[in-house]
Amino acid sequence: MIQPAQTDADLRDLNTLHLRARAARLQPVDDAADLPALTEAARDTGGPVLVLGGGSNIVFGRDIDGTVLHMRTRGIDVLAHTGSDVRVSVAAGENWHDWVACALAHGWHGLENLALIPGTVGAAPVQNIGAYGVELIDRLAHVDAWDMVDRRWLRLSAAECRAGYRDSVFKRELAQRAIITRVAFSLTTEARVRCDYADLKRELAARGVAQVTPQHVFDAVCAVRRAKLPDPAVLGNAGSFFRNPVLTADAAATLLAAHPDAPHHPAADGAVKFAAAWLIDQCGWRGTRRGDAGVHDRQALVLVNHGGASAGELLDLAADIQASVQARFDVRLEPEPLILR
């Protein structure tokens, strides 16, 4: 049964920055099969349509004079299990971290490095989420979605999602039209691990782990993230506010000649990815607070709402951070969350 829409709905508790915003209509989505009817109704009532999952990657800089579809769908289904290979389909409304923990509990490995990332499963392919050497695309089988413009169901293979660093077709050609309903993962029952990132190595060593298992990786990732990042339930934030900049080989060589200690990693096609947190930290922003808008005192990449910050105050702070990094390092930082102005 389709739940009725709420009018003039408060969105503050539906975004992890806890910014004040309202929606003309807030429509729960508990069954993906209802999307054709719900999107038709949203079109008939007028205004934009926004799809909202966990609200962990969005900055509400304005009210929504239209319909917010709040994805609350649930369900985890095994599609195939052949030898050590497992293919599992997960509903878009499932909590991402809970799904990773569920997969581990079932002995389905490959997602452990992505533990404790906030948000829902449906949002994960949009950003091609990644952490500690693993990206979603590494384990993506396919994505199911409803195209509310052409009014048809889609199934996109991993290749068709055209994933890049915090990028995908859902942020480009299919933006504002494809509503992800399920995500299928290719996992394995073999205990393969990726633990070559420095933070993970240090945490595993501190725990005295010699033979690393997927459970060890999961636990270490959770510990590292909890030590560095604030809990949105306690301190409003949207996780990493800026993407790590990817520079051409020439630009990277220039930056490293002046700052040889800048943390960096190889990227595709000879490019080099630099740590945005280090760049911001070098400009003295970590721990800064302007009213209730601030920069986290343990992770300069995270902007926080101490309680009453407005979107404008947070975005002004972000702009000043961008300007200082540009002036000192000649690097342009790009915001990671969706900003609605």
Coordinates of N, CA, C and O in Angstrom, one line a residue, residues 169-296:
V169 N 27.5 7.5 -14.3 CA 26.5 7.9 -15.2 C 25.3 8.5 -14.5 O 24.6 9.4 -15.1
F170 N 25.1 8.2 -13.2 CA 24.0 8.7 -12.5 C 24.2 10.1 -12.1 O 23.2 10.8 -11.6
K171 N 25.4 10.7 -12.2 CA 25.7 12.1 -11.9 C 25.7 12.9 -13.2 O 25.9 14.1 -13.2
R172 N 25.6 12.2 -14.3 CA 25.7 12.8 -15.6 C 24.5 12.6 -16.5 O 23.4 13.2 -16.2
E173 N 24.5 11.7 -17.4 CA 23.4 11.5 -18.4 C 22.1 11.1 -17.6 O 21.0 11.5 -18.1
L174 N 22.2 10.3 -16.6 CA 21.0 9.9 -15.9 C 20.7 10.7 -14.6 O 19.8 10.3 -13.9
A175 N 21.4 11.8 -14.4 CA 21.0 12.6 -13.3 C 19.6 13.2 -13.4 O 19.2 13.5 -14.5
Q176 N 18.9 13.2 -12.3 CA 17.6 13.8 -12.3 C 16.6 13.0 -13.1 O 15.5 13.5 -13.5
R177 N 16.9 11.7 -13.4 CA 16.0 10.9 -14.2 C 16.0 9.4 -13.7 O 14.9 8.8 -13.7
A178 N 17.1 8.9 -13.4 CA 17.2 7.5 -13.0 C 17.1 7.3 -11.5 O 17.9 7.9 -10.7
I179 N 16.1 6.6 -11.0 CA 16.0 6.3 -9.6 C 16.4 4.9 -9.3 O 15.8 3.9 -9.8
I180 N 17.5 4.7 -8.7 CA 18.1 3.4 -8.4 C 17.2 2.6 -7.4 O 16.8 3.2 -6.4
T181 N 16.8 1.4 -7.8 CA 15.9 0.6 -7.0 C 16.6 -0.6 -6.3 O 16.3 -0.9 -5.2
R182 N 17.6 -1.2 -7.0 CA 18.4 -2.3 -6.4 C 19.8 -2.2 -6.9 O 20.0 -1.8 -8.1
V183 N 20.7 -2.8 -6.2 CA 22.1 -2.9 -6.6 C 22.5 -4.3 -6.4 O 22.3 -4.9 -5.3
A184 N 23.1 -4.9 -7.4 CA 23.6 -6.3 -7.3 C 25.1 -6.3 -7.2 O 25.8 -5.6 -7.9
F185 N 25.6 -7.2 -6.3 CA 27.0 -7.2 -6.0 C 27.6 -8.6 -6.4 O 26.9 -9.6 -6.2
S186 N 28.8 -8.6 -6.9 CA 29.6 -9.8 -7.1 C 30.6 -10.0 -6.0 O 31.6 -9.3 -5.9
L187 N 30.3 -11.0 -5.1 CA 31.1 -11.2 -3.9 C 31.7 -12.6 -4.0 O 31.5 -13.4 -4.9
T188 N 32.5 -12.9 -3.0 CA 33.2 -14.2 -3.0 C 33.2 -14.8 -1.6 O 33.2 -14.0 -0.6
T189 N 33.2 -16.1 -1.5 CA 33.3 -16.8 -0.2 C 34.8 -17.0 0.2 O 35.1 -17.4 1.3
E190 N 35.7 -16.7 -0.7 CA 37.1 -16.8 -0.4 C 37.5 -15.6 0.4 O 37.1 -14.5 0.2
A191 N 38.4 -15.8 1.4 CA 38.8 -14.8 2.3 C 39.9 -13.9 1.8 O 41.0 -13.9 2.3
R192 N 39.6 -13.2 0.7 CA 40.6 -12.3 0.2 C 40.5 -11.0 0.9 O 39.5 -10.5 1.3
V193 N 41.7 -10.3 1.2 CA 41.7 -9.1 1.9 C 42.5 -8.0 1.2 O 43.5 -8.4 0.5
R194 N 42.2 -6.8 1.3 CA 43.0 -5.6 0.9 C 43.3 -4.8 2.1 O 42.4 -4.2 2.7
C195 N 44.6 -4.8 2.5 CA 44.9 -4.1 3.8 C 46.3 -3.4 3.6 O 47.1 -3.3 4.5
D196 N 46.5 -2.8 2.4 CA 47.8 -2.2 2.1 C 47.8 -0.7 2.4 O 48.8 0.0 2.2
Y197 N 46.7 -0.1 2.8 CA 46.7 1.3 3.2 C 47.3 1.5 4.6 O 47.2 0.7 5.5
A198 N 48.1 2.6 4.7 CA 48.9 2.8 5.9 C 48.0 2.8 7.2 O 48.4 2.2 8.2
D199 N 46.9 3.5 7.1 CA 46.0 3.5 8.3 C 45.6 2.1 8.8 O 45.6 1.8 10.0
L200 N 45.2 1.3 7.8 CA 44.8 -0.1 8.1 C 46.0 -0.9 8.6 O 45.8 -1.6 9.6
K201 N 47.1 -0.7 8.0 CA 48.3 -1.4 8.5 C 48.6 -1.1 9.9 O 48.9 -2.0 10.7
R202 N 48.6 0.2 10.3 CA 48.9 0.6 11.6 C 47.8 0.0 12.6 O 48.2 -0.5 13.7
E203 N 46.6 0.1 12.2 CA 45.5 -0.4 13.1 C 45.6 -1.9 13.3 O 45.5 -2.4 14.5
L204 N 45.9 -2.7 12.2 CA 46.0 -4.1 12.3 C 47.3 -4.5 13.2 O 47.2 -5.4 14.0
A205 N 48.3 -3.7 13.0 CA 49.6 -4.0 13.8 C 49.3 -3.7 15.3 O 49.7 -4.5 16.1
A206 N 48.6 -2.6 15.5 CA 48.3 -2.3 16.9 C 47.4 -3.4 17.6 O 47.5 -3.6 18.8
R207 N 46.6 -4.1 16.8 CA 45.8 -5.1 17.3 C 46.5 -6.5 17.4 O 45.9 -7.5 17.8
G208 N 47.7 -6.5 16.9 CA 48.5 -7.7 16.9 C 48.1 -8.8 15.9 O 48.2 -10.0 16.2
V209 N 47.4 -8.4 14.8 CA 46.9 -9.3 13.8 C 48.0 -9.8 12.9 O 48.7 -8.9 12.3
A210 N 48.2 -11.1 12.8 CA 49.2 -11.6 11.9 C 48.6 -12.1 10.7 O 49.0 -11.7 9.6
Q211 N 47.6 -13.0 10.8 CA 46.9 -13.5 9.6 C 45.6 -12.8 9.5 O 44.6 -13.0 10.2
V212 N 45.6 -11.9 8.5 CA 44.4 -10.9 8.4 C 43.2 -11.6 7.7 O 43.4 -12.2 6.6
T213 N 42.1 -11.5 8.3 CA 40.8 -12.0 7.8 C 39.9 -10.9 7.4 O 40.2 -9.7 7.8
P214 N 38.9 -11.1 6.6 CA 37.9 -10.1 6.3 C 37.3 -9.4 7.6 O 37.1 -8.2 7.6
Q215 N 37.1 -10.2 8.6 CA 36.6 -9.7 9.8 C 37.6 -8.7 10.5 O 37.2 -7.6 11.0
H216 N 38.9 -9.0 10.4 CA 39.9 -8.1 10.9 C 39.9 -6.8 10.2 O 40.0 -5.7 10.8
V217 N 39.7 -6.9 8.8 CA 39.7 -5.7 8.0 C 38.5 -4.8 8.4 O 38.6 -3.6 8.6
F218 N 37.3 -5.5 8.5 CA 36.1 -4.8 8.8 C 36.3 -4.0 10.2 O 35.9 -2.9 10.3
D219 N 36.7 -4.8 11.2 CA 36.9 -4.2 12.5 C 37.9 -3.0 12.5 O 37.7 -2.0 13.2
A220 N 39.0 -3.2 11.8 CA 40.0 -2.1 11.7 C 39.5 -0.9 11.0 O 39.8 0.2 11.4
V221 N 38.8 -1.1 9.9 CA 38.2 0.0 9.2 C 37.2 0.8 10.1 O 37.3 2.1 10.1
C222 N 36.4 0.1 10.8 CA 35.5 0.8 11.7 C 36.2 1.5 12.8 O 35.8 2.7 13.1
A223 N 37.3 1.0 13.3 CA 38.0 1.7 14.4 C 38.7 2.9 13.8 O 38.7 4.0 14.5
V224 N 39.3 2.8 12.6 CA 40.0 4.0 12.0 C 39.0 5.1 11.7 O 39.2 6.3 12.0
R225 N 37.8 4.7 11.2 CA 36.8 5.7 10.8 C 36.2 6.4 12.1 O 36.0 7.6 12.1
R226 N 36.0 5.6 13.1 CA 35.4 6.2 14.3 C 36.4 7.1 15.0 O 36.0 8.1 15.7
A227 N 37.7 6.8 14.9 CA 38.7 7.6 15.5 C 38.9 9.0 14.8 O 39.2 10.0 15.4
K228 N 38.6 9.0 13.5 CA 38.9 10.2 12.6 C 37.6 11.0 12.4 O 37.7 12.2 12.2
L229 N 36.5 10.3 12.3 CA 35.3 11.0 11.7 C 34.2 11.1 12.8 O 34.0 10.1 13.5
P230 N 33.5 12.2 12.8 CA 32.4 12.4 13.8 C 31.1 11.6 13.4 O 30.9 11.4 12.2
D231 N 30.4 11.1 14.4 CA 29.1 10.4 14.2 C 28.1 11.5 13.8 O 27.8 12.4 14.6
P232 N 27.4 11.4 12.7 CA 26.5 12.4 12.3 C 25.3 12.6 13.3 O 24.7 13.6 13.4
A233 N 25.0 11.5 14.0 CA 24.0 11.6 15.0 C 24.4 12.5 16.2 O 23.5 13.0 16.9
V234 N 25.7 12.7 16.4 CA 26.2 13.5 17.5 C 26.6 14.9 17.0 O 26.3 15.9 17.6
L235 N 27.3 14.9 15.8 CA 27.8 16.2 15.3 C 27.4 16.2 13.8 O 28.0 15.3 13.0
G236 N 26.6 17.0 13.3 CA 26.1 17.0 11.9 C 27.3 17.2 11.0 O 28.1 18.0 11.1
N237 N 27.3 16.3 10.0 CA 28.3 16.4 8.9 C 27.9 15.5 7.7 O 27.0 14.7 7.8
A238 N 28.5 15.7 6.6 CA 28.2 15.0 5.4 C 29.4 14.2 4.9 O 29.6 13.9 3.7
G239 N 30.2 13.7 5.9 CA 31.4 13.0 5.6 C 32.4 13.9 4.9 O 32.5 15.1 5.2
S240 N 33.2 13.4 4.0 CA 34.2 14.2 3.2 C 33.5 15.2 2.4 O 32.7 14.9 1.5
F241 N 33.8 16.5 2.7 CA 33.1 17.6 2.0 C 33.7 17.9 0.6 O 33.1 18.4 -0.3
F242 N 35.0 17.5 0.5 CA 35.7 17.8 -0.8 C 36.3 16.5 -1.3 O 36.7 15.6 -0.6
R243 N 36.3 16.4 -2.6 CA 37.0 15.2 -3.3 C 38.5 15.4 -3.2 O 39.0 16.5 -3.3
N244 N 39.2 14.3 -3.2 CA 40.7 14.4 -3.3 C 41.0 14.8 -4.7 O 40.5 14.2 -5.7
P245 N 41.8 15.9 -4.9 CA 42.0 16.4 -6.3 C 42.9 15.4 -7.0 O 43.9 14.9 -6.5
V246 N 42.6 15.2 -8.3 CA 43.4 14.4 -9.2 C 44.1 15.3 -10.2 O 43.4 16.0 -11.0
L247 N 45.4 15.4 -10.2 CA 46.2 16.3 -11.0 C 46.9 15.5 -12.2 O 47.2 14.4 -12.0
T248 N 47.1 16.3 -13.3 CA 47.9 15.7 -14.3 C 49.3 15.4 -13.8 O 49.7 16.0 -12.8
A249 N 50.0 14.7 -14.6 CA 51.4 14.3 -14.2 C 52.3 15.6 -14.1 O 53.0 15.7 -13.1
D250 N 52.1 16.5 -15.0 CA 52.9 17.8 -15.0 C 52.5 18.6 -13.7 O 53.4 19.1 -13.1
A251 N 51.2 18.8 -13.5 CA 50.8 19.6 -12.4 C 51.2 18.9 -11.0 O 51.6 19.6 -10.1
A252 N 51.1 17.6 -11.0 CA 51.6 16.9 -9.8 C 53.1 17.1 -9.5 O 53.5 17.3 -8.4
A253 N 53.9 17.0 -10.6 CA 55.3 17.2 -10.5 C 55.6 18.6 -9.9 O 56.5 18.8 -9.1
T254 N 54.9 19.6 -10.4 CA 55.1 21.0 -9.9 C 54.8 21.1 -8.4 O 55.5 21.7 -7.7
L255 N 53.6 20.5 -8.0 CA 53.2 20.5 -6.6 C 54.2 19.8 -5.8 O 54.6 20.3 -4.7
L256 N 54.7 18.6 -6.2 CA 55.6 17.8 -5.4 C 57.0 18.5 -5.3 O 57.7 18.3 -4.3
A257 N 57.4 19.2 -6.3 CA 58.7 19.9 -6.3 C 58.7 20.9 -5.2 O 59.7 21.1 -4.5
A258 N 57.5 21.6 -5.0 CA 57.4 22.6 -3.9 C 57.0 22.0 -2.6 O 57.4 22.5 -1.5
H259 N 56.3 20.9 -2.6 CA 55.8 20.2 -1.4 C 56.1 18.7 -1.4 O 55.1 18.0 -1.6
P260 N 57.3 18.3 -1.3 CA 57.6 16.9 -1.5 C 56.9 15.9 -0.5 O 56.8 14.7 -0.7
D261 N 56.5 16.5 0.6 CA 55.8 15.7 1.7 C 54.3 15.5 1.5 O 53.6 14.9 2.3
A262 N 53.8 16.1 0.4 CA 52.3 16.0 0.2 C 51.9 14.6 -0.1 O 52.4 14.0 -1.0
P263 N 51.0 14.0 0.7 CA 50.5 12.7 0.5 C 49.8 12.5 -0.9 O 49.0 13.4 -1.3
H264 N 50.2 11.5 -1.6 CA 49.6 11.3 -3.0 C 49.7 9.8 -3.3 O 50.4 9.0 -2.8
H265 N 48.9 9.5 -4.3 CA 48.8 8.1 -4.8 C 48.6 8.2 -6.3 O 48.0 9.1 -6.9
P266 N 49.1 7.2 -7.1 CA 48.9 7.1 -8.5 C 47.4 7.0 -8.8 O 46.6 6.3 -8.1
A267 N 47.0 7.6 -9.9 CA 45.6 7.5 -10.4 C 45.7 7.0 -11.9 O 46.8 6.7 -12.4
A268 N 44.5 7.0 -12.5 CA 44.5 6.5 -13.9 C 45.2 7.4 -14.9 O 45.3 8.6 -14.7
D269 N 45.8 6.8 -15.9 CA 46.4 7.5 -17.0 C 47.5 8.4 -16.6 O 47.7 9.5 -17.2
G270 N 48.3 8.0 -15.6 CA 49.4 8.8 -15.2 C 49.1 9.9 -14.3 O 50.0 10.7 -13.9
A271 N 47.9 10.2 -14.0 CA 47.5 11.3 -13.1 C 47.9 10.9 -11.7 O 48.2 9.7 -11.4
V272 N 47.8 11.9 -10.8 CA 48.1 11.7 -9.4 C 47.1 12.2 -8.5 O 46.6 13.4 -8.7
K273 N 46.6 11.4 -7.5 CA 45.6 11.9 -6.6 C 46.3 12.4 -5.3 O 47.1 11.7 -4.7
F274 N 45.9 13.5 -4.8 CA 46.4 14.1 -3.6 C 45.4 14.1 -2.5 O 44.2 14.1 -2.8
A275 N 45.9 14.2 -1.3 CA 45.0 14.1 -0.1 C 44.5 15.5 0.2 O 45.2 16.4 0.6
A276 N 43.2 15.8 -0.1 CA 42.6 17.1 0.2 C 42.7 17.5 1.6 O 42.9 18.6 2.0
A277 N 42.6 16.5 2.5 CA 42.7 16.8 4.0 C 44.0 17.4 4.3 O 44.1 18.4 5.1
W278 N 45.1 16.9 3.7 CA 46.4 17.5 4.0 C 46.5 18.9 3.5 O 47.1 19.8 4.1
L279 N 46.0 19.1 2.3 CA 46.1 20.5 1.7 C 45.3 21.5 2.6 O 45.8 22.6 2.8
I280 N 44.1 21.1 3.0 CA 43.3 21.9 3.9 C 44.0 22.2 5.2 O 44.1 23.3 5.8
D281 N 44.6 21.1 5.8 CA 45.3 21.2 7.1 C 46.5 22.1 7.0 O 46.7 22.9 7.9
Q282 N 47.2 22.1 5.9 CA 48.4 22.9 5.7 C 48.0 24.4 5.7 O 48.8 25.3 6.0
C283 N 46.7 24.7 5.3 CA 46.2 26.1 5.3 C 45.7 26.5 6.6 O 45.1 27.6 6.7
G284 N 45.8 25.6 7.6 CA 45.4 26.0 9.0 C 43.9 25.9 9.3 O 43.5 26.5 10.3
W285 N 43.1 25.1 8.5 CA 41.7 25.1 8.7 C 41.2 24.1 9.8 O 40.1 24.3 10.3
R286 N 41.9 23.1 10.1 CA 41.4 22.1 11.0 C 41.1 22.6 12.3 O 41.9 23.4 12.9
G287 N 39.9 22.3 12.8 CA 39.4 22.8 14.1 C 38.8 24.2 14.0 O 38.3 24.7 15.1
T288 N 38.8 24.9 12.9 CA 38.2 26.2 12.8 C 36.7 26.2 13.0 O 36.0 25.2 12.6
R289 N 36.2 27.2 13.7 CA 34.7 27.3 14.0 C 34.3 28.7 13.7 O 34.9 29.7 14.3
R290 N 33.3 28.9 12.9 CA 32.6 30.2 12.7 C 31.2 30.0 13.1 O 30.4 29.5 12.4
G291 N 30.8 30.5 14.3 CA 29.5 30.3 14.8 C 29.3 28.8 15.0 O 30.1 28.1 15.6
D292 N 28.3 28.2 14.3 CA 28.0 26.8 14.4 C 28.5 26.0 13.2 O 28.3 24.8 13.1
A293 N 29.2 26.7 12.3 CA 29.8 26.0 11.1 C 31.3 25.9 11.4 O 31.9 26.8 11.9
G294 N 31.8 24.7 11.1 CA 33.2 24.5 11.5 C 33.8 23.4 10.6 O 33.2 22.7 9.8
V295 N 35.1 23.2 10.9 CA 35.9 22.1 10.3 C 36.3 21.2 11.5 O 36.7 21.6 12.6
H296 N 36.1 19.9 11.3 CA 36.3 19.0 12.3 C 37.8 19.0 12.9 O 38.7 19.2 12.1

